[in-house]
Tab-separated table of C-alpha atoms in Angstrom:
chain	number	residue	atom	x	y	z
A	918	MET	CA	6.165	24.494	-18.049
A	919	SER	CA	7.118	21.212	-19.661
A	920	GLN	CA	5.838	18.910	-16.844
A	921	SER	CA	3.426	19.003	-14.046
A	922	ILE	CA	2.578	17.197	-10.847
A	923	GLU	CA	-0.997	16.741	-9.689
A	924	VAL	CA	-1.557	15.985	-5.935
A	925	VAL	CA	-4.845	14.363	-5.271
A	926	ILE	CA	-6.422	14.433	-2.013
A	927	PRO	CA	-9.753	12.569	-1.375
A	928	VAL	CA	-11.781	13.990	1.444
A	929	HIS	CA	-14.318	11.664	3.030
A	930	ASP	CA	-14.646	13.535	6.510
A	931	VAL	CA	-14.304	17.274	7.009
A	932	GLN	CA	-13.228	16.685	10.463
A	933	ARG	CA	-9.989	15.154	9.088
A	934	PRO	CA	-7.045	17.708	8.864
A	935	PHE	CA	-7.320	17.859	5.093
A	936	LYS	CA	-6.171	21.439	5.055
A	937	ARG	CA	-2.766	20.265	6.427
A	938	ALA	CA	-2.448	18.073	3.511
A	939	VAL	CA	-3.381	20.591	0.991
A	940	GLY	CA	-1.080	23.082	2.544
A	941	SER	CA	1.931	20.500	2.441
A	942	ALA	CA	1.501	20.273	-1.146
A	943	LEU	CA	0.914	24.052	-1.954
A	944	GLU	CA	3.809	25.145	-0.129
A	945	GLN	CA	6.178	23.173	-2.524
A	946	ARG	CA	4.811	25.365	-5.486
A	947	ALA	CA	7.633	27.772	-5.773
A	948	GLU	CA	10.397	24.947	-5.369
A	949	LEU	CA	8.822	22.979	-8.311
A	950	SER	CA	8.324	26.149	-10.604
A	951	ARG	CA	11.900	26.774	-10.269
A	952	LEU	CA	12.558	23.454	-11.662
A	953	GLY	CA	10.070	24.176	-14.532
A	954	VAL	CA	7.298	21.715	-13.142
A	955	GLU	CA	3.841	22.970	-12.616
A	956	LEU	CA	2.022	21.970	-9.421
A	957	ARG	CA	-1.537	21.332	-9.304
A	958	VAL	CA	-3.682	20.248	-6.173
A	959	THR	CA	-7.055	18.462	-6.603
A	960	VAL	CA	-9.410	17.809	-3.579
A	961	VAL	CA	-12.043	15.304	-4.235
A	962	LEU	CA	-15.028	15.711	-1.837
A	963	HIS	CA	-16.335	12.280	-1.382
A	964	ASN	CA	-19.960	11.268	-0.343
A	965	LEU	CA	-20.178	14.729	1.633
A	966	GLY	CA	-23.682	15.606	0.459
A	967	ALA	CA	-24.367	19.251	1.273
A	968	ALA	CA	-21.151	19.521	3.325
A	969	ALA	CA	-19.303	19.416	-0.037
A	970	GLY	CA	-20.629	22.701	-1.419
A	971	GLU	CA	-20.255	24.383	1.967
A	972	VAL	CA	-16.498	23.248	1.946
A	973	SER	CA	-15.729	24.453	-1.569
A	974	LYS	CA	-17.784	27.644	-1.425
A	975	GLY	CA	-15.978	28.516	2.011
A	976	ALA	CA	-12.688	27.984	0.235
A	977	GLU	CA	-13.441	30.315	-2.649
A	978	ALA	CA	-15.370	32.892	-0.445
A	979	GLY	CA	-12.926	35.720	-1.161
A	980	SER	CA	-9.334	36.648	-1.477
A	981	GLU	CA	-9.466	38.119	1.937
A	982	SER	CA	-10.660	35.171	3.802
A	983	ALA	CA	-8.262	32.719	5.475
A	984	ALA	CA	-9.980	29.652	3.891
A	985	SER	CA	-9.440	31.240	0.317
A	986	ALA	CA	-5.668	31.913	1.060
A	987	ALA	CA	-5.237	28.334	2.296
A	988	PHE	CA	-6.873	26.896	-0.894
A	989	ASP	CA	-5.546	29.102	-3.472
A	990	GLY	CA	-5.085	27.310	-6.675
A	991	VAL	CA	-6.938	24.226	-5.555
A	992	THR	CA	-9.231	22.333	-7.771
A	993	TRP	CA	-12.530	20.873	-6.467
A	994	LEU	CA	-14.267	17.650	-7.725
A	995	THR	CA	-17.125	15.834	-6.162
A	996	CYS	CA	-17.646	11.971	-6.257
A	997	ASP	CA	-20.827	10.665	-4.663
A	998	ASP	CA	-20.692	7.003	-5.333
A	999	GLY	CA	-22.070	5.994	-1.751
A	1000	VAL	CA	-19.152	3.518	-1.071
A	1001	PRO	CA	-16.898	4.068	1.850
A	1002	SER	CA	-13.649	3.618	-0.110
A	1003	PRO	CA	-11.173	6.028	-1.650
A	1004	ALA	CA	-11.158	4.113	-5.138
A	1005	GLY	CA	-14.076	6.112	-6.585
A	1006	PRO	CA	-12.761	9.657	-5.935
A	1007	ARG	CA	-9.049	8.602	-6.695
A	1008	ASN	CA	-10.380	7.396	-10.146
A	1009	ARG	CA	-12.443	10.321	-10.697
A	1010	ALA	CA	-9.463	12.573	-10.380
A	1011	LEU	CA	-7.304	10.110	-12.495
A	1012	ASP	CA	-10.006	10.433	-15.283
A	1013	GLU	CA	-9.913	14.170	-15.226
A	1014	SER	CA	-6.141	14.713	-14.984
A	1015	THR	CA	-3.888	15.947	-17.678
A	1016	ALA	CA	-0.660	16.224	-15.453
A	1017	THR	CA	2.579	14.398	-16.220
A	1018	PHE	CA	2.688	12.905	-12.903
A	1019	LEU	CA	-0.053	11.969	-10.099
A	1020	SER	CA	0.687	11.761	-6.396
A	1021	PHE	CA	-2.323	10.504	-4.197
A	1022	LEU	CA	-2.179	11.950	-0.754
A	1023	ASP	CA	-4.668	10.730	2.169
A	1024	SER	CA	-6.546	13.582	3.795
A	1025	ASP	CA	-4.972	12.676	7.297
A	1026	ASP	CA	-1.581	12.549	6.025
A	1027	HIS	CA	1.018	15.147	4.662
A	1028	LEU	CA	4.146	15.581	2.587
A	1029	GLU	CA	7.345	16.709	3.966
A	1030	PRO	CA	8.948	19.744	2.596
A	1031	GLY	CA	10.845	19.330	-0.664
A	1032	SER	CA	9.416	15.790	-1.112
A	1033	LEU	CA	7.775	16.559	-4.610
A	1034	ALA	CA	10.875	18.190	-6.090
A	1035	ALA	CA	13.276	15.289	-4.758
A	1036	TRP	CA	10.908	12.584	-6.171
A	1037	TRP	CA	10.529	14.403	-9.547
A	1038	LYS	CA	14.401	14.595	-9.748
A	1039	ALA	CA	14.650	10.820	-9.021
A	1040	ALA	CA	12.252	10.218	-12.041
A	1041	GLN	CA	14.418	11.987	-14.473
A	1042	PRO	CA	17.391	9.959	-15.244
A	1043	ASP	CA	15.430	6.868	-16.231
A	1044	SER	CA	12.186	8.429	-17.189
A	1045	ALA	CA	10.602	6.414	-14.288
A	1046	SER	CA	7.130	5.152	-14.530
A	1047	ALA	CA	6.819	5.498	-10.790
A	1048	VAL	CA	8.889	6.877	-7.883
A	1049	ILE	CA	8.093	4.953	-4.610
A	1050	ALA	CA	7.900	7.496	-1.801
A	1051	PRO	CA	9.927	7.037	1.426
A	1052	LEU	CA	6.984	6.520	3.829
A	1053	ARG	CA	7.327	7.917	7.243
A	1054	THR	CA	5.262	6.179	9.907
A	1055	PRO	CA	3.111	7.721	12.703
A	1056	GLU	CA	6.189	6.894	15.011
A	1057	GLY	CA	8.358	8.925	12.919
A	1058	THR	CA	10.735	6.123	11.314
A	1059	ILE	CA	10.974	5.371	7.667
A	1060	LEU	CA	9.179	2.185	6.723
A	1061	PRO	CA	11.858	-0.298	5.438
A	1062	ALA	CA	9.956	-1.256	2.514
A	1063	PRO	CA	10.078	-2.383	-0.295
A	1064	ARG	CA	12.978	-4.973	0.501
A	1065	ILE	CA	15.568	-2.689	-1.634
A	1066	ARG	CA	18.874	-4.208	-2.201
A	1067	PRO	CA	21.731	-2.732	-0.151
A	1068	SER	CA	23.493	-1.738	-3.332
A	1069	LYS	CA	20.833	0.983	-3.784
A	1070	PRO	CA	19.955	0.247	-7.456
A	1071	ALA	CA	18.822	3.212	-9.685
A	1072	VAL	CA	16.038	1.172	-11.190
A	1073	LEU	CA	14.359	-1.375	-8.929
A	1074	ASP	CA	13.639	-5.000	-9.871
A	1075	PRO	CA	10.196	-6.258	-8.796
A	1076	LEU	CA	11.645	-9.542	-7.564
A	1077	LYS	CA	15.198	-8.678	-6.481
A	1078	ASP	CA	13.938	-5.434	-4.420
A	1079	GLY	CA	10.771	-7.219	-3.151
A	1080	LEU	CA	8.477	-4.686	-4.714
A	1081	ALA	CA	5.287	-6.789	-3.450
A	1082	TYR	CA	6.076	-5.606	0.102
A	1083	ARG	CA	4.988	-2.066	-0.673
A	1084	SER	CA	1.309	-2.358	-1.487
A	1085	VAL	CA	0.303	1.256	-1.719
A	1086	PRO	CA	1.245	3.584	-4.617
A	1087	TYR	CA	2.509	6.765	-2.612
A	1088	GLY	CA	5.075	8.634	-4.624
A	1089	LEU	CA	4.842	9.963	-8.149
A	1090	LEU	CA	3.028	8.039	-10.789
A	1091	ARG	CA	3.395	8.976	-14.555
A	1092	ARG	CA	-0.193	9.402	-15.711
A	1093	SER	CA	0.657	8.144	-19.411
A	1094	VAL	CA	1.851	4.952	-17.941
A	1095	LEU	CA	-1.232	4.404	-15.671
A	1096	THR	CA	-3.284	4.756	-18.857
A	1097	ASP	CA	-1.251	2.316	-20.902
A	1098	ILE	CA	-1.434	-0.463	-18.278
A	1099	GLY	CA	-4.894	0.289	-17.250
A	1100	PHE	CA	-4.265	1.394	-13.670
A	1101	ARG	CA	-7.496	1.695	-11.853
A	1102	TYR	CA	-8.324	1.559	-8.030
A	1103	ALA	CA	-10.928	-1.468	-7.475
A	1104	GLU	CA	-14.173	0.270	-6.875
A	1105	GLY	CA	-16.855	-1.420	-4.692
A	1106	LEU	CA	-14.179	-2.680	-2.135
A	1107	ARG	CA	-14.076	-1.278	1.587
A	1108	THR	CA	-10.397	-2.267	1.883
A	1109	GLY	CA	-7.540	-3.340	-0.412
A	1110	GLU	CA	-8.651	-1.267	-3.383
A	1111	ASP	CA	-5.119	-0.484	-4.379
A	1112	ILE	CA	-3.195	-3.718	-3.912
A	1113	GLU	CA	-3.889	-5.308	-7.426
A	1114	ALA	CA	-3.323	-2.002	-9.229
A	1115	THR	CA	-0.179	-1.419	-7.319
A	1116	LEU	CA	1.305	-4.640	-7.952
A	1117	LYS	CA	0.672	-4.296	-11.814
A	1118	LEU	CA	2.267	-0.825	-11.723
A	1119	TRP	CA	5.490	-2.338	-9.853
A	1120	PHE	CA	5.553	-5.500	-12.156
A	1121	ARG	CA	4.420	-4.118	-15.508
A	1122	SER	CA	4.795	-0.541	-16.000
A	1123	GLY	CA	8.417	0.214	-16.707
A	1124	PRO	CA	11.363	1.731	-14.703
A	1125	VAL	CA	10.515	2.087	-10.932
A	1126	CYS	CA	12.735	4.305	-8.678
A	1127	TYR	CA	13.321	5.059	-5.058
A	1128	PRO	CA	14.553	8.408	-3.874
A	1129	TYR	CA	17.150	7.564	-1.476
A	1130	GLY	CA	17.586	10.243	1.393
A	1131	ALA	CA	14.593	12.241	0.138
A	1132	PRO	CA	11.920	13.843	2.164
A	1133	ALA	CA	8.958	11.401	2.708
A	1134	TYR	CA	5.211	10.901	2.632
A	1135	HIS	CA	4.215	11.283	6.255
A	1136	GLN	CA	1.568	9.103	7.692
A	1137	THR	CA	-0.382	10.092	10.828
A	1138	ASP	CA	-2.867	8.503	13.383
A	1139	ASP	CA	-5.204	11.492	12.654
A	1140	SER	CA	-7.911	9.367	10.807
A	1141	GLY	CA	-10.284	9.218	13.513
A	1142	ALA	CA	-12.413	6.157	14.648
A	1143	GLY	CA	-14.335	5.832	11.288
A	1144	ARG	CA	-11.338	4.689	9.284
A	1145	VAL	CA	-12.528	1.435	7.524
A	1146	THR	CA	-9.317	-0.446	7.709
A	1147	SER	CA	-9.421	-0.516	11.439
A	1148	SER	CA	-12.757	-2.520	11.653
A	1149	LEU	CA	-13.040	-6.355	11.808
A	1150	SER	CA	-15.240	-8.021	9.292
A	1151	ASN	CA	-15.566	-11.682	8.149
A	1152	LEU	CA	-12.849	-13.283	6.268
A	1153	ALA	CA	-14.763	-13.168	2.829
A	1154	ASP	CA	-15.444	-9.452	3.237
A	1155	GLU	CA	-11.894	-8.650	4.213
A	1156	PHE	CA	-10.312	-10.533	1.254
A	1157	ARG	CA	-12.600	-9.389	-1.575
A	1158	TRP	CA	-9.678	-7.782	-2.898
A	1159	LEU	CA	-7.619	-10.902	-2.873
A	1160	GLU	CA	-10.578	-12.720	-4.856
A	1161	ARG	CA	-9.914	-10.078	-7.582
A	1162	LEU	CA	-6.218	-10.403	-7.265
A	1163	LEU	CA	-6.197	-14.236	-7.884
A	1164	GLY	CA	-8.390	-13.833	-10.872
A	1165	SER	CA	-6.292	-11.123	-12.519
A	1166	GLU	CA	-5.501	-11.896	-15.949
A	1167	TRP	CA	-2.000	-10.363	-15.855
A	1168	LEU	CA	-1.187	-12.281	-12.758
A	1169	GLN	CA	-2.658	-15.480	-14.016
A	1170	GLN	CA	-0.004	-15.087	-16.988
A	1171	ALA	CA	3.003	-13.934	-14.780
A	1172	GLN	CA	5.813	-16.102	-14.227
A	1173	VAL	CA	5.660	-18.600	-11.212
A	1174	ALA	CA	8.523	-16.683	-9.547
A	1175	GLU	CA	6.264	-13.469	-9.759
A	1176	ARG	CA	3.222	-15.166	-8.584
A	1177	ARG	CA	5.063	-16.958	-5.685
A	1178	ALA	CA	6.533	-13.469	-4.469
A	1179	VAL	CA	3.117	-11.944	-4.417
A	1180	ALA	CA	1.628	-15.244	-2.595
A	1181	LEU	CA	4.327	-15.140	-0.080
A	1182	LYS	CA	3.766	-11.544	0.892
A	1183	VAL	CA	-0.119	-11.946	0.782
A	1184	LEU	CA	-0.040	-14.945	3.246
A	1185	ARG	CA	2.728	-13.573	5.456
A	1186	VAL	CA	1.230	-10.010	5.983
A	1187	HIS	CA	-2.427	-10.285	5.092
A	1188	GLY	CA	-3.290	-13.724	5.816
A	1189	ILE	CA	-1.389	-14.426	9.021
A	1190	GLY	CA	-2.338	-10.991	10.301
A	1191	ALA	CA	-6.010	-11.746	9.848
A	1192	LEU	CA	-5.642	-14.785	11.837
A	1193	LEU	CA	-3.708	-12.976	14.630
A	1194	ARG	CA	-6.388	-10.186	14.728
A	1195	ARG	CA	-9.141	-12.793	15.168
A	1196	ALA	CA	-7.387	-14.609	17.910
A	1197	GLY	CA	-6.678	-11.488	19.726
A	1198	ALA	CA	-10.073	-9.636	19.383
A	1199	SER	CA	-12.032	-8.749	22.253
A	1200	GLY	CA	-15.712	-7.665	22.714
A	1201	VAL	CA	-16.789	-9.714	19.739
A	1202	PRO	CA	-18.789	-13.042	20.206
A	1203	ASP	CA	-16.408	-16.007	19.711
A	1204	ASN	CA	-18.943	-17.596	17.108
A	1205	ALA	CA	-18.475	-14.312	15.182
A	1206	LEU	CA	-14.723	-14.377	15.342
A	1207	TRP	CA	-14.319	-17.751	14.132
A	1208	ASN	CA	-16.946	-20.534	13.004
A	1209	GLU	CA	-17.236	-23.133	10.272
A	1210	ALA	CA	-17.868	-20.615	7.479
A	1211	GLU	CA	-14.553	-18.761	8.446
A	1212	ARG	CA	-12.789	-22.083	8.722
A	1213	ALA	CA	-13.961	-23.274	5.296
A	1214	TYR	CA	-13.127	-19.958	3.641
A	1215	TRP	CA	-9.704	-19.944	5.230
A	1216	SER	CA	-9.018	-23.497	4.118
A	1217	ASP	CA	-10.156	-22.526	0.681
A	1218	ILE	CA	-8.361	-19.185	0.113
A	1219	SER	CA	-5.042	-20.522	1.430
A	1220	SER	CA	-5.259	-23.491	-0.776
A	1221	ARG	CA	-5.828	-21.193	-3.658
A	1222	LEU	CA	-2.813	-19.124	-2.709
A	1223	TYR	CA	-0.584	-22.246	-2.765
A	1224	ALA	CA	-1.906	-23.198	-6.292
A	1225	PHE	CA	-1.454	-19.692	-7.496
A	1226	ALA	CA	1.996	-19.804	-6.301
A	1227	GLY	CA	2.689	-23.048	-8.319
A	1228	GLY	CA	1.772	-25.492	-5.768
A	1229	SER	CA	4.215	-24.721	-2.891
A	1230	LEU	CA	5.686	-21.798	-0.870
A	1231	PRO	CA	9.028	-22.961	0.237
A	1232	GLU	CA	10.206	-19.826	1.656
A	1233	LEU	CA	7.164	-19.513	4.184
A	1234	SER	CA	8.331	-19.848	7.623
A	1235	ARG	CA	7.853	-23.008	9.554
A	1236	ARG	CA	5.570	-21.364	12.250
A	1237	ASP	CA	3.588	-19.407	9.561
A	1238	ALA	CA	3.106	-22.723	7.459
A	1239	GLU	CA	2.056	-24.514	10.624
A	1240	LEU	CA	-0.521	-21.854	11.673
A	1241	THR	CA	-2.002	-21.700	8.074
A	1242	GLN	CA	-2.585	-25.347	8.227
A	1243	ALA	CA	-3.830	-25.282	11.911
A	1244	ALA	CA	-6.423	-22.496	11.115
A	1245	ALA	CA	-7.690	-24.571	8.125
A	1246	ALA	CA	-8.661	-27.290	10.779
A	1247	ALA	CA	-9.801	-25.172	13.623
A	1248	ALA	CA	-13.349	-25.923	14.525
A	1249	ASP	CA	-13.784	-22.920	16.934
A	1250	VAL	CA	-12.041	-19.940	18.029
A	1251	GLN	CA	-10.347	-21.478	20.996
A	1252	SER	CA	-8.725	-24.085	18.618
A	1253	LEU	CA	-7.546	-20.838	16.413
A	1254	ARG	CA	-6.291	-19.189	19.689
A	1255	THR	CA	-4.240	-22.304	20.483
A	1256	ALA	CA	-2.707	-22.453	17.189
A	1257	VAL	CA	-1.765	-18.886	17.418
A	1258	GLU	CA	-0.339	-19.385	20.884
A	1259	ARG	CA	1.847	-22.177	19.366
A	1260	HIS	CA	2.920	-19.736	16.503
A	1261	ARG	CA	3.953	-17.279	19.027
A	1262	ALA	CA	5.832	-20.063	21.148
A	1263	ALA	CA	7.825	-21.052	18.124
A	1264	GLY	CA	10.095	-18.038	18.612
A	1265	ARG	CA	12.869	-17.166	16.585
A	1266	LEU	CA	13.827	-20.544	15.237
A	1267	GLY	CA	10.225	-21.028	13.980
A	1268	ASP	CA	10.419	-17.864	12.218
A	1269	LEU	CA	13.949	-18.401	10.539
A	1270	VAL	CA	13.544	-21.954	9.561
A	1271	PRO	CA	11.369	-22.248	6.326
A	1272	ALA	CA	8.773	-24.956	5.719
A	1273	SER	CA	11.231	-26.331	3.313
A	1274	PRO	CA	14.541	-26.306	4.995
A	1275	ALA	CA	16.444	-26.232	1.570
A	1276	ALA	CA	15.017	-22.760	0.899
A	1277	ILE	CA	16.581	-21.254	4.108
A	1278	LEU	CA	18.968	-18.898	2.049
A	1279	SER	CA	16.773	-18.396	-0.888
A	1280	ARG	CA	15.986	-14.667	-1.764
A	1281	ASP	CA	12.438	-14.632	0.039
A	1282	SER	CA	13.651	-16.634	3.225
A	1283	VAL	CA	13.052	-14.809	6.382
A	1284	LEU	CA	16.888	-15.605	7.411
A	1285	ARG	CA	18.047	-13.928	4.206
A	1286	HIS	CA	15.631	-10.932	4.783
A	1287	TYR	CA	17.202	-10.373	8.235
A	1288	LEU	CA	20.680	-10.712	6.854
A	1289	THR	CA	19.853	-8.199	3.994
A	1290	GLU	CA	18.057	-5.957	6.508
A	1291	ARG	CA	21.448	-5.455	8.293
A	1292	LEU	CA	23.263	-4.726	5.219
A	1293	ARG	CA	20.509	-2.209	4.185
A	1294	THR	CA	20.822	-0.264	7.344
A	1295	ARG	CA	24.636	-0.205	7.072
A	1296	ALA	CA	24.170	1.120	3.361
A	1297	GLY	CA	21.635	3.719	4.548
A	1298	VAL	CA	18.990	2.686	2.091
A	1299	PHE	CA	16.196	4.228	4.145
A	1300	SER	CA	18.221	6.865	5.927
A	1301	ARG	CA	17.498	10.645	5.308
A	1302	SER	CA	20.495	12.377	3.725
């Protein structure tokens, strides 16, 4: 077969439903074979110790066993880096792969029937470097991201189609391109290990496509209580990935418009989100939620985001800009909560009006996004065909 797809599934906990993930990929083998595409499935057993051997041996125990049938044709790798992050096992699989395309799948998620073939077909006309998968949320809806234009372009533009708003590389990734751009998950990080690498993929790799109407990558809530991204840590730990991003050479050399688009997304989604979580957290001592170290770090990192964006973020909503500034001056968690209450009370007007009123109709303004979102819905950008 002339092309191949390798689905990579890191497994950190054998209690997660990884067999479902494996099965959702393997059941697409026949359809891909008819297209002349070989399917490979690789499971990376991550920091499982003795359990890793038991899982792989059980799967290969014999042709009559149910486990063997479920895992027929699966390649097993191990990664024992001692870090609770999927970066290590994903990079291990990337280093071992010889496939045309890679598709990373979390062990608690699954692929909808026909997804891989649909994504592969979308990649063919323009020899896409990457195909961004439709992402079905645990609630069953398709995530309306990235911010694709209602015209449904065949090849997406990083700025015009808001690719910064899709920070996980689910879909099909052309392996040769990943090698060319030095795509690596950031090892040593508990969260955000994929953000900088994904941005580089969208902005610097070549044609990026979206398979309109195709079956989706399906996220679930089946990860269990141990999921790292669900915990609350101090800001410096939470934003270790951001420190790496701000120091990234390719982004330092990027156009101001590109850096501004990235900074806007980071502050809107990750920054404001971090403040809201801390103000609303319970069961944590107030001084642990917000203290002088947290305030100082927030003041520093938000200032550096503005500098990274060329000195200003005119499209940032007025209420987000005011909360950003208020948090930098908040002496304690009660001051932060008061600022968050003002943020919520600002309502729709505070959300729609940008910090710089002249930017109200610019491409990245909230008002422009809402108007375009209606047009996207009418055009069926994120509808299943």
